[in-house]
XYZ file of N, CA and C in Angstrom:
450
model
N -16.909 80.310 42.480
C -15.350 80.184 42.615
C -14.661 79.771 41.379
N -13.733 80.501 41.203
C -13.087 80.389 39.924
C -11.664 80.092 39.858
N -11.216 79.822 41.109
C -9.694 79.293 41.251
C -9.661 77.840 42.006
N -8.560 77.108 41.950
C -8.490 75.861 42.554
C -7.736 75.914 43.858
N -7.995 75.283 44.669
C -7.658 75.676 45.916
C -7.558 74.255 46.581
N -6.030 74.257 47.619
C -5.768 73.082 48.028
C -5.813 73.268 49.661
N -6.280 72.297 50.427
C -6.134 72.567 52.002
C -6.014 71.269 52.741
N -5.051 71.498 53.869
C -4.418 70.319 54.645
C -5.068 70.838 55.944
N -5.330 69.732 56.893
C -5.704 70.392 58.107
C -4.555 71.286 58.928
N -5.532 72.361 59.469
C -4.470 73.384 60.166
C -3.397 72.607 61.100
N -2.058 73.052 60.830
C -1.125 72.329 61.948
C -0.836 71.185 61.314
N -1.090 70.363 60.542
C -0.571 69.257 60.071
C -0.025 69.175 58.697
N 1.009 68.456 58.404
C 1.554 68.328 57.038
C 0.471 68.014 55.988
N 0.724 68.181 55.109
C -0.506 68.160 53.934
C -0.915 66.683 53.841
N -1.981 66.542 54.100
C -2.971 65.218 54.000
C -2.436 64.572 55.156
N -2.303 64.962 56.148
C -1.786 64.261 57.560
C -3.129 64.113 58.072
N -3.457 62.618 58.647
C -4.383 62.181 59.377
C -3.668 60.874 60.215
N -4.569 60.116 60.750
C -3.947 58.770 61.180
C -3.025 58.118 60.378
N -1.845 58.073 60.307
C -0.978 57.176 59.385
C -0.827 57.988 57.983
N -1.145 59.434 57.780
C -1.099 60.050 56.627
C -2.283 60.348 55.729
N -3.228 59.461 56.237
C -4.686 59.661 55.209
C -5.434 58.633 55.743
N -6.725 58.731 55.193
C -7.839 57.725 55.530
C -7.477 56.185 55.375
N -7.793 55.456 56.687
C -7.601 54.183 57.121
C -6.129 54.017 57.335
N -5.543 55.028 57.607
C -3.938 54.856 58.106
C -3.174 54.798 56.975
N -3.310 54.830 55.753
C -2.680 54.730 54.747
C -1.494 55.677 54.703
N -0.307 55.056 54.177
C 0.933 56.131 54.305
C 0.884 57.426 53.305
N 0.199 56.895 52.257
C 0.070 57.969 51.312
C -1.268 58.572 51.336
N -1.298 59.889 51.508
C -2.724 60.703 51.560
C -3.430 60.384 50.235
N -4.906 60.470 50.023
C -5.519 60.584 49.013
C -5.651 61.732 48.418
N -5.417 62.183 47.050
C -5.524 63.218 46.737
C -7.197 63.364 46.036
N -7.899 64.265 46.360
C -9.186 64.422 45.856
C -9.363 65.642 45.319
N -10.098 65.798 44.223
C -10.747 66.885 43.552
C -11.952 67.127 43.662
N -12.492 68.097 44.305
C -14.001 68.175 44.462
C -14.509 69.379 43.585
N -15.517 69.218 42.909
C -15.890 70.297 41.861
C -17.320 70.315 42.109
N -17.715 71.551 42.331
C -18.992 72.046 42.572
C -19.079 73.488 42.342
N -20.167 74.077 41.857
C -20.305 75.411 41.698
C -20.974 76.265 42.903
N -21.365 75.571 44.074
C -21.760 75.994 45.099
C -20.675 76.341 46.110
N -20.355 77.592 46.346
C -19.055 78.099 46.882
C -19.115 77.763 48.225
N -20.255 77.830 49.246
C -20.449 77.517 50.323
C -20.431 75.943 50.680
N -21.143 75.171 49.804
C -21.028 73.739 49.806
C -19.791 73.196 49.831
N -18.785 73.758 48.750
C -17.431 73.314 48.471
C -16.530 73.858 49.674
N -16.747 74.562 50.362
C -15.955 75.098 51.427
C -15.927 74.211 52.720
N -17.325 73.801 53.106
C -17.682 72.951 54.052
C -17.293 71.447 53.842
N -17.309 70.955 52.632
C -16.926 69.555 52.263
C -15.507 69.538 52.316
N -14.680 70.574 51.764
C -13.306 70.398 51.839
C -12.748 70.649 53.062
N -13.543 71.332 54.097
C -12.861 71.214 55.271
C -13.188 69.802 56.304
N -14.274 69.412 55.843
C -14.664 67.872 56.675
C -13.892 66.814 55.857
N -13.538 66.946 54.793
C -12.738 65.747 54.003
C -11.216 65.989 54.494
N -10.683 67.267 54.468
C -9.312 67.397 55.015
C -9.035 66.788 56.425
N -10.357 66.913 57.156
C -10.078 66.415 58.485
C -9.922 64.900 58.542
N -10.689 64.559 57.722
C -10.352 62.964 57.329
C -9.086 62.403 56.885
N -8.349 63.399 56.700
C -6.924 63.191 56.049
C -6.773 63.223 54.566
N -7.792 63.629 53.953
C -7.662 63.791 52.261
C -7.004 65.083 52.311
N -6.131 65.038 50.954
C -5.586 66.257 50.454
C -6.582 66.718 49.475
N -7.347 67.837 49.749
C -8.403 68.194 48.808
C -8.099 69.387 47.995
N -8.257 69.489 46.726
C -8.362 70.563 45.946
C -9.708 70.843 45.352
N -10.088 72.218 45.119
C -11.539 72.449 44.819
C -11.390 73.187 43.523
N -12.694 73.077 42.773
C -12.794 73.962 41.670
C -14.165 74.185 41.469
N -14.609 75.522 41.205
C -15.873 76.094 41.162
C -16.617 75.987 39.706
N -16.063 75.129 38.867
C -16.508 74.874 37.392
C -15.877 73.697 36.651
N -16.498 73.048 35.858
C -15.931 72.078 34.922
C -14.462 72.722 34.378
N -14.563 73.886 33.913
C -13.017 74.491 33.209
C -12.205 74.637 34.411
N -12.510 74.899 35.496
C -11.515 74.818 36.564
C -11.129 73.528 37.002
N -11.789 72.546 36.793
C -11.507 71.121 36.946
C -10.366 70.548 36.157
N -10.746 70.958 34.789
C -10.098 70.332 33.679
C -8.738 71.187 33.781
N -8.717 72.550 34.189
C -7.328 73.131 34.585
C -6.554 72.342 35.569
N -7.351 72.093 36.898
C -6.594 71.394 37.755
C -6.002 70.218 37.532
N -7.040 69.395 36.573
C -6.359 68.036 36.286
C -5.295 68.135 35.240
N -4.816 69.142 34.492
C -3.592 69.390 33.619
C -2.658 69.609 34.594
N -2.671 70.052 35.752
C -1.566 70.436 36.718
C -1.360 69.461 37.780
N -2.165 68.603 38.061
C -2.003 67.659 39.159
C -2.734 66.329 38.806
N -2.294 65.318 39.465
C -2.708 63.955 39.520
C -3.539 63.657 40.641
N -4.826 63.143 40.366
C -5.622 62.759 41.734
C -6.042 61.132 41.874
N -6.255 61.011 43.099
C -6.702 59.507 43.154
C -8.286 59.251 42.980
N -8.828 60.266 43.404
C -10.496 60.457 43.088
C -10.713 61.804 42.942
N -12.210 61.832 42.399
C -12.857 63.221 42.250
C -14.299 63.141 42.510
N -14.890 64.048 42.978
C -16.221 64.408 43.123
C -16.860 65.522 42.429
N -17.739 65.117 41.480
C -18.379 65.886 40.746
C -19.635 66.210 40.874
N -19.922 67.555 40.788
C -21.620 68.192 40.840
C -22.103 67.776 39.542
N -23.317 67.342 39.586
C -24.026 67.134 38.119
C -24.146 68.408 37.404
N -24.798 69.308 38.058
C -25.495 70.594 37.594
C -24.323 71.720 37.974
N -23.915 72.055 36.545
C -22.865 73.364 36.826
C -23.276 74.077 35.831
N -22.770 75.406 35.769
C -23.193 76.307 34.633
C -22.335 76.299 33.286
N -21.062 75.945 33.189
C -20.104 75.851 32.200
C -20.459 74.666 31.509
N -20.269 73.523 32.268
C -20.574 72.068 31.639
C -21.170 71.287 32.912
N -22.082 70.099 32.422
C -22.598 69.621 33.665
C -21.538 68.234 34.037
N -21.708 67.785 35.051
C -20.990 66.603 35.445
C -20.792 65.389 34.530
N -21.537 65.245 33.704
C -21.528 63.857 32.601
C -20.540 64.325 31.664
N -20.863 65.669 31.188
C -19.862 66.089 30.045
C -18.165 66.443 30.589
N -18.096 66.700 31.962
C -16.973 66.780 32.544
C -16.208 65.384 32.641
N -17.295 64.495 33.188
C -16.741 62.943 33.363
C -16.165 62.462 31.916
N -17.017 62.617 30.771
C -16.461 62.248 29.438
C -15.333 62.740 29.170
N -14.969 63.810 29.513
C -13.560 64.351 29.136
C -12.506 63.866 30.031
N -12.668 63.618 31.332
C -11.999 63.261 32.491
C -11.507 61.850 32.010
N -12.457 60.808 31.591
C -12.162 59.573 31.216
C -11.267 59.274 30.280
N -11.034 60.204 29.568
C -9.776 60.409 28.308
C -8.692 61.029 28.966
N -8.663 61.865 29.992
C -7.410 62.333 30.530
C -6.907 61.734 31.713
N -7.839 60.908 32.421
C -7.319 60.345 33.755
C -8.354 59.224 33.755
N -8.097 58.183 32.843
C -9.155 57.040 32.965
C -9.082 56.224 34.441
N -7.914 56.408 34.956
C -7.688 55.687 36.297
C -8.234 56.114 37.518
N -8.576 57.442 37.407
C -9.232 58.331 38.682
C -10.723 57.749 39.012
N -10.959 57.734 40.041
C -12.209 57.012 40.576
C -13.058 58.458 40.556
N -14.249 58.492 40.072
C -15.183 59.598 40.240
C -16.385 59.211 40.628
N -16.830 59.993 41.609
C -18.165 60.096 42.492
C -19.147 61.012 41.758
N -20.200 60.974 41.332
C -21.088 62.014 40.861
C -22.057 62.206 42.186
N -22.033 63.558 42.109
C -22.971 64.227 43.217
C -24.173 65.161 42.779
N -25.158 64.964 43.220
C -26.214 65.803 42.751
C -27.408 65.962 43.702
N -27.897 67.174 43.563
C -29.415 67.352 44.317
C -30.451 67.247 43.214
N -30.038 67.080 42.051
C -30.982 67.109 40.955
C -31.102 65.624 40.133
N -31.700 64.562 40.786
C -31.307 63.515 40.011
C -32.021 62.206 40.286
N -31.912 61.337 39.737
C -32.631 60.092 40.139
C -31.971 58.852 39.728
N -32.807 57.747 39.312
C -32.118 56.528 38.840
C -31.787 56.681 37.450
N -32.354 57.414 36.593
C -32.065 57.584 35.197
C -30.356 58.312 35.286
N -30.382 59.382 35.936
C -29.028 60.148 36.018
C -27.762 59.080 36.209
N -28.348 58.395 37.569
C -27.351 57.489 38.277
C -26.578 56.420 37.218
N -27.807 55.735 36.393
C -27.418 54.776 35.223
C -26.451 55.643 34.298
N -26.823 56.612 33.843
C -25.857 57.327 32.862
C -24.535 57.579 33.554
N -24.299 57.955 34.668
C -23.197 58.366 35.460
C -22.504 57.314 35.411
N -22.726 55.828 35.928
C -22.304 54.629 35.861
C -21.952 54.182 34.348
N -22.826 54.390 33.367
C -22.210 53.874 31.894
C -21.222 54.948 31.535
N -20.855 55.942 31.947
C -19.810 56.835 31.594
C -18.810 56.636 32.497
N -18.670 55.714 33.233
C -17.549 55.508 34.056
C -17.404 55.766 35.592
N -18.372 56.633 36.093
C -18.592 56.910 37.748
C -18.585 55.734 38.358
N -17.870 55.951 39.442
C -17.605 54.878 40.385
C -18.706 54.614 41.382
N -19.567 55.775 41.346
C -20.507 55.990 42.503
C -21.524 57.267 41.946
N -22.499 57.160 42.705
C -23.393 58.470 42.413
C -24.320 58.610 43.800
N -24.212 59.705 44.288
C -24.925 60.105 45.757
C -25.779 61.487 45.252
N -26.820 61.521 45.945
C -27.877 62.579 46.046
C -27.344 63.547 47.323
N -27.365 64.873 46.795
C -27.233 66.173 47.887
C -28.624 66.214 48.592
N -28.488 66.675 49.890
C -27.216 66.480 50.758
C -27.065 65.048 51.144
N -25.852 64.787 51.122
C -25.411 63.499 51.502
C -24.663 63.694 53.015
N -24.595 62.577 53.818
C -23.730 62.501 54.890
C -22.501 62.421 54.828
N -21.586 62.903 55.422
C -20.051 62.779 55.061
C -19.762 61.184 55.250
N -20.296 60.681 56.242
C -19.995 59.109 56.089
C -20.223 58.275 54.912
N -21.324 58.587 54.140
C -21.890 58.163 52.928
C -20.745 58.653 51.894
N -20.563 59.731 51.694
C -19.544 60.331 50.783
C -17.933 59.619 51.090
N -17.469 59.397 52.282
C -16.437 59.102 52.582
C -16.449 57.578 52.257
N -17.431 56.710 52.636
C -17.619 55.407 52.240
C -17.406 55.198 50.328
N -18.186 56.094 49.848
C -18.287 55.906 48.341
C -16.667 56.131 47.778
N -15.971 57.239 48.336
C -14.678 57.376 47.817
C -13.910 55.917 48.048
N -13.833 55.720 49.368
C -13.089 54.525 49.759
C -13.622 53.328 49.011
N -14.708 52.956 48.756
C -15.043 51.998 47.766
C -14.529 52.142 46.308
N -14.614 53.303 45.798
C -14.319 53.744 44.548
C -12.543 53.459 44.346
N -12.116 53.756 45.425
C -10.614 53.512 45.636
C -10.315 51.949 45.821
N -11.239 51.209 46.000
C -10.943 49.546 46.168
C -10.239 49.543 47.579
N -10.679 50.284 48.751
C -10.236 50.316 49.920
C -11.302 49.844 51.050
N -12.475 49.486 50.317
C -13.547 49.182 51.466
C -14.067 50.413 52.132
N -15.009 50.285 52.910
C -15.429 51.564 53.814
C -14.910 51.936 54.803
N -14.272 52.964 54.949
C -13.614 53.698 56.027
C -14.540 54.461 56.443
N -14.846 54.469 57.907
C -15.871 55.245 58.491
C -15.208 55.691 59.810
Protein backbone atom coordinates (compact mmCIF):
# COMPACT_ATOMS: atom_id res chain seq x y z
CA UNK A 1 0.00 0.00 0.00
CA UNK A 2 1.57 3.25 -1.05
CA UNK A 3 -0.97 5.82 0.00
CA UNK A 4 -2.67 6.96 3.17
CA UNK A 5 -6.34 6.14 3.66
CA UNK A 6 -8.93 7.27 6.19
CA UNK A 7 -12.01 5.31 7.15
CA UNK A 8 -15.08 5.92 9.29
CA UNK A 9 -17.85 3.40 9.89
CA UNK A 10 -20.27 3.23 6.93
CA UNK A 11 -23.21 5.58 7.36
CA UNK A 12 -21.71 7.29 10.39
CA UNK A 13 -20.02 10.64 10.81
CA UNK A 14 -16.24 10.39 10.88
CA UNK A 15 -15.16 8.67 14.08
CA UNK A 16 -18.70 8.16 15.28
CA UNK A 17 -19.25 5.49 17.83
CA UNK A 18 -20.96 5.64 21.18
CA UNK A 19 -20.52 9.32 22.06
CA UNK A 20 -18.24 9.93 19.06
CA UNK A 21 -15.37 7.62 19.94
CA UNK A 22 -14.05 4.90 22.24
CA UNK A 23 -15.35 5.02 25.83
CA UNK A 24 -18.05 7.48 24.78
CA UNK A 25 -15.57 10.31 24.38
CA UNK A 26 -16.85 13.45 22.68
CA UNK A 27 -13.82 13.64 20.40
CA UNK A 28 -12.90 10.57 18.36
CA UNK A 29 -9.38 9.24 18.68
CA UNK A 30 -7.31 9.74 15.51
CA UNK A 31 -5.14 6.71 14.92
CA UNK A 32 -2.39 6.05 12.36
CA UNK A 33 -1.92 2.36 11.54
CA UNK A 34 1.38 1.56 9.80
CA UNK A 35 2.06 -1.89 8.34
CA UNK A 36 3.32 -3.15 4.99
CA UNK A 37 0.90 -6.11 4.92
CA UNK A 38 -2.08 -4.73 2.96
CA UNK A 39 -4.53 -7.45 4.04
CA UNK A 40 -3.70 -7.05 7.72
CA UNK A 41 -3.98 -3.28 7.60
CA UNK A 42 -7.36 -3.42 5.81
CA UNK A 43 -8.85 -5.79 8.41
CA UNK A 44 -7.47 -3.85 11.38
CA UNK A 45 -8.64 -0.52 9.94
CA UNK A 46 -12.21 -1.82 9.62
CA UNK A 47 -12.24 -3.34 13.09
CA UNK A 48 -10.81 -0.24 14.74
CA UNK A 49 -13.20 2.04 12.84
CA UNK A 50 -16.11 -0.06 14.13
CA UNK A 51 -14.81 0.74 17.62
CA UNK A 52 -15.15 4.46 16.92
CA UNK A 53 -11.56 5.30 16.01
CA UNK A 54 -10.78 7.51 13.01
CA UNK A 55 -8.14 5.39 11.32
CA UNK A 56 -5.64 6.45 8.67
CA UNK A 57 -3.28 3.85 7.27
CA UNK A 58 0.18 3.86 5.79
CA UNK A 59 1.85 0.95 4.02
CA UNK A 60 5.43 2.06 4.76
CA UNK A 61 7.47 4.23 7.07
CA UNK A 62 7.79 6.81 4.29
CA UNK A 63 4.00 6.93 3.88
CA UNK A 64 3.63 7.27 7.65
CA UNK A 65 5.95 10.28 7.76
CA UNK A 66 4.01 11.86 4.90
CA UNK A 67 0.75 11.32 6.82
CA UNK A 68 2.26 12.83 9.97
CA UNK A 69 3.27 15.96 8.08
CA UNK A 70 -0.34 16.46 7.00
CA UNK A 71 -2.33 15.50 10.11
CA UNK A 72 -2.24 15.20 13.87
CA UNK A 73 -2.83 11.83 15.51
CA UNK A 74 -3.57 10.88 19.10
CA UNK A 75 -1.92 7.48 18.73
CA UNK A 76 -0.21 5.24 16.21
CA UNK A 77 0.43 1.53 15.78
CA UNK A 78 3.70 0.72 13.98
CA UNK A 79 4.75 -2.64 12.57
CA UNK A 80 8.33 -3.42 13.52
CA UNK A 81 9.43 -5.05 10.24
CA UNK A 82 8.85 -3.05 7.06
CA UNK A 83 10.78 -2.81 3.81
CA UNK A 84 11.75 0.85 3.70
CA UNK A 85 12.46 1.44 7.40
CA UNK A 86 11.82 -0.57 10.50
CA UNK A 87 9.44 0.48 13.25
CA UNK A 88 12.30 1.53 15.54
CA UNK A 89 13.69 3.92 12.91
CA UNK A 90 10.19 5.32 12.35
CA UNK A 91 9.69 5.70 16.09
CA UNK A 92 12.96 7.66 16.43
CA UNK A 93 11.82 10.15 13.78
CA UNK A 94 8.27 10.38 15.15
CA UNK A 95 9.53 11.16 18.66
CA UNK A 96 11.01 14.35 17.20
CA UNK A 97 7.99 15.18 14.98
CA UNK A 98 5.17 14.36 17.42
CA UNK A 99 6.59 13.67 20.90
CA UNK A 100 3.14 13.67 22.51
CA UNK A 101 1.69 10.96 20.22
CA UNK A 102 1.28 7.55 21.85
CA UNK A 103 2.90 4.76 19.82
CA UNK A 104 2.24 1.02 20.10
CA UNK A 105 4.74 -1.32 18.42
CA UNK A 106 3.29 -4.42 16.77
CA UNK A 107 5.30 -7.31 15.36
CA UNK A 108 5.27 -10.94 14.41
CA UNK A 109 9.06 -11.08 14.78
CA UNK A 110 10.18 -10.17 18.23
CA UNK A 111 10.55 -10.84 21.85
CA UNK A 112 11.70 -9.31 25.10
CA UNK A 113 14.77 -7.60 23.61
CA UNK A 114 12.72 -5.84 20.91
CA UNK A 115 10.08 -4.85 23.47
CA UNK A 116 12.75 -3.28 25.71
CA UNK A 117 14.24 -1.39 22.75
CA UNK A 118 10.82 -0.07 21.72
CA UNK A 119 10.07 1.11 25.24
CA UNK A 120 13.52 2.71 25.53
CA UNK A 121 12.78 4.66 22.34
CA UNK A 122 9.47 5.89 23.71
CA UNK A 123 6.85 3.35 22.65
CA UNK A 124 3.89 3.18 25.01
CA UNK A 125 3.34 -0.52 24.35
CA UNK A 126 4.52 -3.56 22.42
CA UNK A 127 2.30 -6.38 21.14
CA UNK A 128 3.00 -9.56 19.21
CA UNK A 129 1.07 -10.42 16.03
CA UNK A 130 -1.39 -11.86 15.77
CA UNK A 131 -2.98 -10.04 18.68
CA UNK A 132 -6.60 -9.98 19.73
CA UNK A 133 -8.52 -6.80 18.94
CA UNK A 134 -9.34 -6.39 22.64
CA UNK A 135 -5.62 -6.49 23.45
CA UNK A 136 -4.84 -3.80 20.87
CA UNK A 137 -7.72 -1.55 21.97
CA UNK A 138 -6.63 -1.90 25.61
CA UNK A 139 -3.04 -1.00 24.69
CA UNK A 140 -4.19 2.08 22.74
CA UNK A 141 -6.48 3.24 25.53
CA UNK A 142 -3.76 2.71 28.20
CA UNK A 143 -1.29 4.64 26.04
CA UNK A 144 -3.79 7.49 25.86
CA UNK A 145 -4.19 7.43 29.65
CA UNK A 146 -7.81 6.36 29.40
CA UNK A 147 -7.61 2.95 31.08
CA UNK A 148 -8.67 -0.21 29.33
CA UNK A 149 -11.77 0.21 27.20
CA UNK A 150 -13.17 -3.13 26.15
